[in-house]
Coordinates of C-alpha atoms and ligand atoms in Angstrom, one line a residue:
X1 CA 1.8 18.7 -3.9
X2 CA -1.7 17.2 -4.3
X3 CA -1.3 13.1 -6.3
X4 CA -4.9 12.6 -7.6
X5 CA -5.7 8.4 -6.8
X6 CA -8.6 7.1 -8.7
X7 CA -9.9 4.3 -6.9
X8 CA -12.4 1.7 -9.2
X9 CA -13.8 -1.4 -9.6
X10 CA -17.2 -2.8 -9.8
X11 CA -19.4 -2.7 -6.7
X12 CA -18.2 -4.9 -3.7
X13 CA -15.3 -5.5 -4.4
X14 CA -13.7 -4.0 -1.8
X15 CA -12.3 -0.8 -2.0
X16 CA -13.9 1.2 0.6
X17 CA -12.9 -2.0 2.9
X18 CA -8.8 -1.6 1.9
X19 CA -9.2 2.5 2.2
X20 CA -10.3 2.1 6.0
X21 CA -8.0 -0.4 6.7
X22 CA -5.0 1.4 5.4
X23 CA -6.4 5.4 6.1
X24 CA -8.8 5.1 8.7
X25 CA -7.3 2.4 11.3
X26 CA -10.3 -0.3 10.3
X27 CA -9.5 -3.7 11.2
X28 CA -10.8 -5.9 8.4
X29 CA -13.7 -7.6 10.8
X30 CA -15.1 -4.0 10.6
X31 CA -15.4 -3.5 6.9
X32 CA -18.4 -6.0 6.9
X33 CA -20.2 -3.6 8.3
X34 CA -19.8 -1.1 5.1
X35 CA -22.4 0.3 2.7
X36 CA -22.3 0.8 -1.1
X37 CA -20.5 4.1 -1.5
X38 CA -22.8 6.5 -3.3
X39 CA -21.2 8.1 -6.0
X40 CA -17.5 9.1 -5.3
X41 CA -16.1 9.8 -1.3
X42 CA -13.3 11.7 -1.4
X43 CA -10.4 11.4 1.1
X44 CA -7.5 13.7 1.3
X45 CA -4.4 11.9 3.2
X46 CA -1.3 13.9 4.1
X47 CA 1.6 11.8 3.1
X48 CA 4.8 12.4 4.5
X49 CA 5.4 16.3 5.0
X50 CA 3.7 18.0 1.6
X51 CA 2.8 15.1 -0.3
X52 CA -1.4 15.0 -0.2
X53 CA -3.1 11.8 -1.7
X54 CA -6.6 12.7 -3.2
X55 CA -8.4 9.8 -3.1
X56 CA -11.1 9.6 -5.0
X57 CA -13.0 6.1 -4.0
X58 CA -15.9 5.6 -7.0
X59 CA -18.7 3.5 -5.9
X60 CA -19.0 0.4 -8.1
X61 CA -22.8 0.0 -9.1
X62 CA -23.9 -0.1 -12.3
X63 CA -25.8 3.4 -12.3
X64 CA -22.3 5.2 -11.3
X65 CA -20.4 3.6 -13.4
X66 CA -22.2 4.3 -16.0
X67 CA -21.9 8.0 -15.3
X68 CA -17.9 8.0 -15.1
X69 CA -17.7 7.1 -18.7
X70 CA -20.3 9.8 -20.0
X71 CA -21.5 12.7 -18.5
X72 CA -18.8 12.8 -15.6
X73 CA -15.9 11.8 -17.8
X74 CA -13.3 14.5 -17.8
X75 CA -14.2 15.4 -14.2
X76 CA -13.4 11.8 -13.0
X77 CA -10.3 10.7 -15.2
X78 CA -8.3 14.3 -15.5
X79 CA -5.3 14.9 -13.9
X80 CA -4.8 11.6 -12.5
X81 CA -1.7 10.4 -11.1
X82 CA -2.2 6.8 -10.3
X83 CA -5.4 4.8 -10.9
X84 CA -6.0 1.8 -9.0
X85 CA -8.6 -0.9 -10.3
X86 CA -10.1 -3.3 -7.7
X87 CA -11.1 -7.1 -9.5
X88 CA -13.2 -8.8 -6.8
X89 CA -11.2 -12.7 -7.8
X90 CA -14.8 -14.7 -6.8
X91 CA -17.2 -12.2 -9.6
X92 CA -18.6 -14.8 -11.6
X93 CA -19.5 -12.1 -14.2
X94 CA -15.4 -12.4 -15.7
X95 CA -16.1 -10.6 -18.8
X96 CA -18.2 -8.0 -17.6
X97 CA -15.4 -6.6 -15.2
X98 CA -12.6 -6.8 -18.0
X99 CA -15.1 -4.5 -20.1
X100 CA -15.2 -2.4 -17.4
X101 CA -11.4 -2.0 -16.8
X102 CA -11.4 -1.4 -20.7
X103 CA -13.5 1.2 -20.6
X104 CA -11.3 2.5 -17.3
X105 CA -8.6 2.1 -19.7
X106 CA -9.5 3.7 -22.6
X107 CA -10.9 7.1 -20.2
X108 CA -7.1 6.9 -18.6
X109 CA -5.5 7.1 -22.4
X110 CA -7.5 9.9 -23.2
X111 CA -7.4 11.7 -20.2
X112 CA -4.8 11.4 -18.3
X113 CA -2.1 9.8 -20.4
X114 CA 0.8 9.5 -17.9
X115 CA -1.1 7.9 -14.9
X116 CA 0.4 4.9 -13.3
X117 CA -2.0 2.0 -13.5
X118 CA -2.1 -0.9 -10.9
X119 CA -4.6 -3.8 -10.5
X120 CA -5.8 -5.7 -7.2
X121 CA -6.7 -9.0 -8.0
X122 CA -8.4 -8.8 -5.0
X123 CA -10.4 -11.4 -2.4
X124 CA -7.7 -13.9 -2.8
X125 CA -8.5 -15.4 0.8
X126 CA -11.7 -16.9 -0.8
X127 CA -9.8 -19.0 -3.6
X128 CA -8.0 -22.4 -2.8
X129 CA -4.6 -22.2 -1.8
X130 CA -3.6 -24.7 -4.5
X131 CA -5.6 -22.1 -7.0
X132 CA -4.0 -18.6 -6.4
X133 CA -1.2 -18.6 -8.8
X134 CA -3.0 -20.1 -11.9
X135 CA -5.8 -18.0 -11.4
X136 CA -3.8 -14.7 -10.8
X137 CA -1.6 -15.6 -13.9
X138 CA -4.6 -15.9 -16.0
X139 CA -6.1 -12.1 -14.9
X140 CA -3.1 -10.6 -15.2
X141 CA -2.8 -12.1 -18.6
X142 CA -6.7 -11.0 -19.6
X143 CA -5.3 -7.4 -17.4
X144 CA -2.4 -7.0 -19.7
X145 CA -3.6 -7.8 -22.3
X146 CA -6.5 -5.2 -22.2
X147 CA -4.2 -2.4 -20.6
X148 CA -1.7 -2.4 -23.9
X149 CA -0.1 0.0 -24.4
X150 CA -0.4 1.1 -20.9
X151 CA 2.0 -0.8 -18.2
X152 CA 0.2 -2.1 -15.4
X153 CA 1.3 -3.8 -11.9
X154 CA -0.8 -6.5 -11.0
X155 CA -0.8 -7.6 -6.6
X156 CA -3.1 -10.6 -5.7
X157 CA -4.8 -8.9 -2.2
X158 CA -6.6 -10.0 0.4
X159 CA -7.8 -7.7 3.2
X160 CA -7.1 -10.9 5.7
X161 CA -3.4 -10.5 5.4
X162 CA 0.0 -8.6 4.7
X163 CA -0.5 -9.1 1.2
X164 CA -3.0 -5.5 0.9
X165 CA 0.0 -3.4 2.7
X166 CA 2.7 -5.0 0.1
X167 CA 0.5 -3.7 -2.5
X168 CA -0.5 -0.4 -1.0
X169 CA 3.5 -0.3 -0.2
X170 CA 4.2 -0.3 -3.5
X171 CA 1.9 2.2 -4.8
X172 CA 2.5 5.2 -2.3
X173 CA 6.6 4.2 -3.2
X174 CA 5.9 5.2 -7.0
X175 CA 4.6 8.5 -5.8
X176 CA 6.7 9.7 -3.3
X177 CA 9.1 12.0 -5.1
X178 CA 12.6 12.0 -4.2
X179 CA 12.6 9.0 -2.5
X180 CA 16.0 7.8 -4.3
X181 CA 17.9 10.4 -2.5
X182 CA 16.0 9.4 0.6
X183 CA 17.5 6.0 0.3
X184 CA 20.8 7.2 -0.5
X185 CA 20.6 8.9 3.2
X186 CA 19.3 6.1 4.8
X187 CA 21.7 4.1 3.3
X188 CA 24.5 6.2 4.8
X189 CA 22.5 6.3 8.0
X190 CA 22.5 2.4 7.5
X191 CA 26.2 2.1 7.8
X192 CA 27.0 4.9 10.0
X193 CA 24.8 3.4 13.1
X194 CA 26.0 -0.1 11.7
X195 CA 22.4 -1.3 11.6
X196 CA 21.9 -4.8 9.4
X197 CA 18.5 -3.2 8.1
X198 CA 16.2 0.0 8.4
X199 CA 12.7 0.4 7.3
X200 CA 11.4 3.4 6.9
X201 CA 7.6 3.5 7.6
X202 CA 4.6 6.4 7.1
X203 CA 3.1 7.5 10.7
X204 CA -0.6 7.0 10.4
X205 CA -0.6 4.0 7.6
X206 CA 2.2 2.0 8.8
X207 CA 2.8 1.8 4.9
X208 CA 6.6 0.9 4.1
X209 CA 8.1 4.1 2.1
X210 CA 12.2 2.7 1.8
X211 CA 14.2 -0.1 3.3
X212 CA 17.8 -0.4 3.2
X213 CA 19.9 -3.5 4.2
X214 CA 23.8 -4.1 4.8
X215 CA 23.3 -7.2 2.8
X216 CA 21.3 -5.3 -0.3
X217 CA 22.9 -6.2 -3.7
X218 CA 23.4 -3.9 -6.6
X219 CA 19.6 -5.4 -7.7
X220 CA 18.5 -4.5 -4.7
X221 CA 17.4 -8.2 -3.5
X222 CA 19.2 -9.2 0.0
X223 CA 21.7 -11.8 -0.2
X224 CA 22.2 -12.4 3.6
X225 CA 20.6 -16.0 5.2
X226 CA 17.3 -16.7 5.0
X227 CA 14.9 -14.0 5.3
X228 CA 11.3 -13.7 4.7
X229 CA 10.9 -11.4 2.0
X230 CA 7.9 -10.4 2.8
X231 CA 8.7 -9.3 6.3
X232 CA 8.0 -5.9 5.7
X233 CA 4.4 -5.9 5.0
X234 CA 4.3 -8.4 7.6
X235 CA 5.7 -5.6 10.0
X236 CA 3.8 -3.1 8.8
X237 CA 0.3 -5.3 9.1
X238 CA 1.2 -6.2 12.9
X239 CA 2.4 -3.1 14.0
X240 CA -0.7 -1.2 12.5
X241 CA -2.9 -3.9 14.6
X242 CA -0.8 -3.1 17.8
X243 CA -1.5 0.8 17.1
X244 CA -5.2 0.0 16.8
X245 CA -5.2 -1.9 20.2
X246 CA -3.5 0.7 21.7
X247 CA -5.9 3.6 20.6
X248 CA -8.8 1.2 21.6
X249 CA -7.2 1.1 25.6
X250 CA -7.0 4.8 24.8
X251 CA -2.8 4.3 24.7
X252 CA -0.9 6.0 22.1
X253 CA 1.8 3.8 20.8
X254 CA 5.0 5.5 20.9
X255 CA 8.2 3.6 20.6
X256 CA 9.0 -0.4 21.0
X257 CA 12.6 -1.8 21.9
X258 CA 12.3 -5.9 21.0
X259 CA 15.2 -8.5 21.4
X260 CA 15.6 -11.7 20.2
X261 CA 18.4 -13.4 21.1
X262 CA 21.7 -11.2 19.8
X263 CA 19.2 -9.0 17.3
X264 CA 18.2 -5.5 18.9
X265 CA 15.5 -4.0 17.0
X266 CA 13.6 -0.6 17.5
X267 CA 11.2 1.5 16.6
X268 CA 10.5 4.8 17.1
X269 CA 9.6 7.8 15.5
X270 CA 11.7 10.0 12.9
X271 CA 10.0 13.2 11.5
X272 CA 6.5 14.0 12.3
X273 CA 5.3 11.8 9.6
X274 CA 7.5 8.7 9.9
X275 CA 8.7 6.0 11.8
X276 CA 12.3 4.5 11.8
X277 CA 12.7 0.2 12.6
X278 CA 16.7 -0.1 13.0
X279 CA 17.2 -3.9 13.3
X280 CA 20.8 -4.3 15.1
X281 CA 23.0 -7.2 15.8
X282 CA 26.1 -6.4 16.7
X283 CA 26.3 -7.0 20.1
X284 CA 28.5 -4.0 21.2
X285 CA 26.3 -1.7 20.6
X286 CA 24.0 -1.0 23.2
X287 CA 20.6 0.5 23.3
X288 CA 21.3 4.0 24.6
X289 CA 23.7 4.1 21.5
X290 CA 21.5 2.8 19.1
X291 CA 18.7 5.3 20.4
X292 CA 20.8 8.0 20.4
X293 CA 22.1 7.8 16.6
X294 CA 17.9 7.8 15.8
X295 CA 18.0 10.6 17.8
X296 CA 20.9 12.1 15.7
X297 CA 19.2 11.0 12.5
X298 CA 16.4 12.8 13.2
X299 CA 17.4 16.6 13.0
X300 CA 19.0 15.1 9.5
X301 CA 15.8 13.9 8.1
X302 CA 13.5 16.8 9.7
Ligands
GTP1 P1 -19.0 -0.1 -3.6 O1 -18.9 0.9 -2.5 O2 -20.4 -0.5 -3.8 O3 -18.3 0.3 -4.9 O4 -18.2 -1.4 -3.1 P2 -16.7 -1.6 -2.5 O5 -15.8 -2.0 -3.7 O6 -16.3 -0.3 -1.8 O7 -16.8 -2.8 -1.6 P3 -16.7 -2.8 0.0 O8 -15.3 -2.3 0.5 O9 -17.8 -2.2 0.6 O10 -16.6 -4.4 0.3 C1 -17.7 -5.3 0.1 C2 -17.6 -6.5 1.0 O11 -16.4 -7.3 0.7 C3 -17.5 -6.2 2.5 O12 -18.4 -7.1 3.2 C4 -16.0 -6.6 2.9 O13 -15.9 -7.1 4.2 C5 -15.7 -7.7 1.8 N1 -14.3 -7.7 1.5 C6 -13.4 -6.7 1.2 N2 -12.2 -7.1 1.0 C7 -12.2 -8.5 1.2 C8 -11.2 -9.5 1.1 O14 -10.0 -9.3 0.9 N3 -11.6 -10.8 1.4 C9 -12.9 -11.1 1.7 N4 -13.2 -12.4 2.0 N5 -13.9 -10.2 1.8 C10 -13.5 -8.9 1.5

């Protein structure tokens, strides 16, 4: 099952940077070191069992871009499944990048009328703290206002934080197929193991696919103590960084057992394209147990 990804924006502003740091194990100090992709790089990423992203990352400058929206126009906006558009937040050239996204727009309408559409408002390290929201609100507000009648998600990124695997998070979740039956298992996996929480993460990417909590409401927002709700990304960014270490002492990272206090937690791997993080704190349960019902899950989930 091959999910055509369209990956635009203009030139710099970062896509090839938050491909390698979420495909090809990059750590963000690295992408400084990237050139202008020359027309389009493709990357095909297997994505859990027969799901196969097609990335298609289009380079930016001017010249290319031109060529998307004439002569290369059906080739580059057919059949795609999700596009994402990269706004670099620090361009000083505003109205230039909307026309582009219009144009991006109006090429999606025609072309691939069902594609999901989701905007980076990307860089956001760069802006003043004090700055972000006002500054998001208002692109998303130009964004939106362009995209009608076309639904868009808008995530403020920055390559320098968790904030580029929430949004990445979110866009493999709208293309996984299935995945509410694969929560209703891990749900029942959930209680059955007595787990508070399990996260459900993609092998290579460290990408979150599903979560499920003992304290999830019918919303599906957590009403236990205080949590950090963006703990997941956060997760996914330091565990990825741990892999990466690993591979450079020419380790391979297999499984972690962490406690803290009463809370068990432990991570290990599910099928051959995911990894399972079981956060435990009843106190009775011991590791072997808690290791042995992964184990159980496991043939389950195969
Ligand atoms: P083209 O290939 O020409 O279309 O450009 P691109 O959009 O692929 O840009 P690229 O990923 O090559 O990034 C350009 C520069 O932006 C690199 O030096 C990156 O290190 C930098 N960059 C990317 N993301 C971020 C970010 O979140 N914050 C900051 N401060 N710099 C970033």
């Amino acid at each position: 099952m091959k999910k055509k990804v369209l990956l635009m924006g203009k030139s710099g502003s970062g896509k090839t940077s938050m491909r390698s740091i979420i495909f090809s194990n990059y750590i963000a100090r690295d992408t400084r070191r990237l050139g202008a992709t020359i027309e389009v790089e493709h990357a095909s990423v297997r994505f859990l069992g027969n799901l196969v992203l097609n990335l298609w990352d289009c380079g930016g400058q001017h010249s290319f871009m031109e060529n998307y929206f004439t002569s290369q126009r059906d080739h580059i906006f057919r059949n795609v499944e999700v596009l994402i558009y990269v706004f670099d937040v620090e361009s000083r050239e505003i109205d230039a990048d909307m026309e582009y996204y219009q144009m991006c727009i109006d090429a999606i309408k025609q072309n691939s009328k069902d594609a999901k559409v989701f905007c980076l408002i990307h860089k956001m390290d760069l802006v003043h703290e004090d700055l972000r929201d006002r500054i998001f609100e208002d692109r998303v507000a130009q964004i939106q206002h362009r995209s009608s009648p076309i639904q868009t998600t808008c995530f403020r990124t920055s390559i320098w934080d968790e904030t580029l695997y929430q949004a990445w998070s979110s866009i493999v979740y709208a293309l996984i197929p299935n995945v509410r039956l694969l929560e209703a298992h891990l749900d029942k996996f959930c209680s059955a193991a007595d787990a508070d929480e399990i996260i459900l993460f993609e092998k290579t990417t460290f990408l979150v696919i599903s979560h499920v909590s003992k304290w999830a409401t019918e919303d599906g927002t957590v009403s236990a103590a205080p949590l950090d709700s963006h703990r997941f990304e956060k997760i996914s960014n330091i565990i990825k960084q741990f892999k990466i270490s690993c591979m450079k002492a020419h380790a391979q990272f297999q499984a972690m057992e962490i406690r803290n206090g009463r809370v068990s937690v432990y991570l290990d791997m599910l099928t051959a394209n995911t990894y399972l993080m079981m956060v435990v704190s009843d106190p009775d349960i011991q590791s072997r147990a808690a290791l042995a019902n992964i184990a159980a899950a496991r043939r389950h989930f195969e």
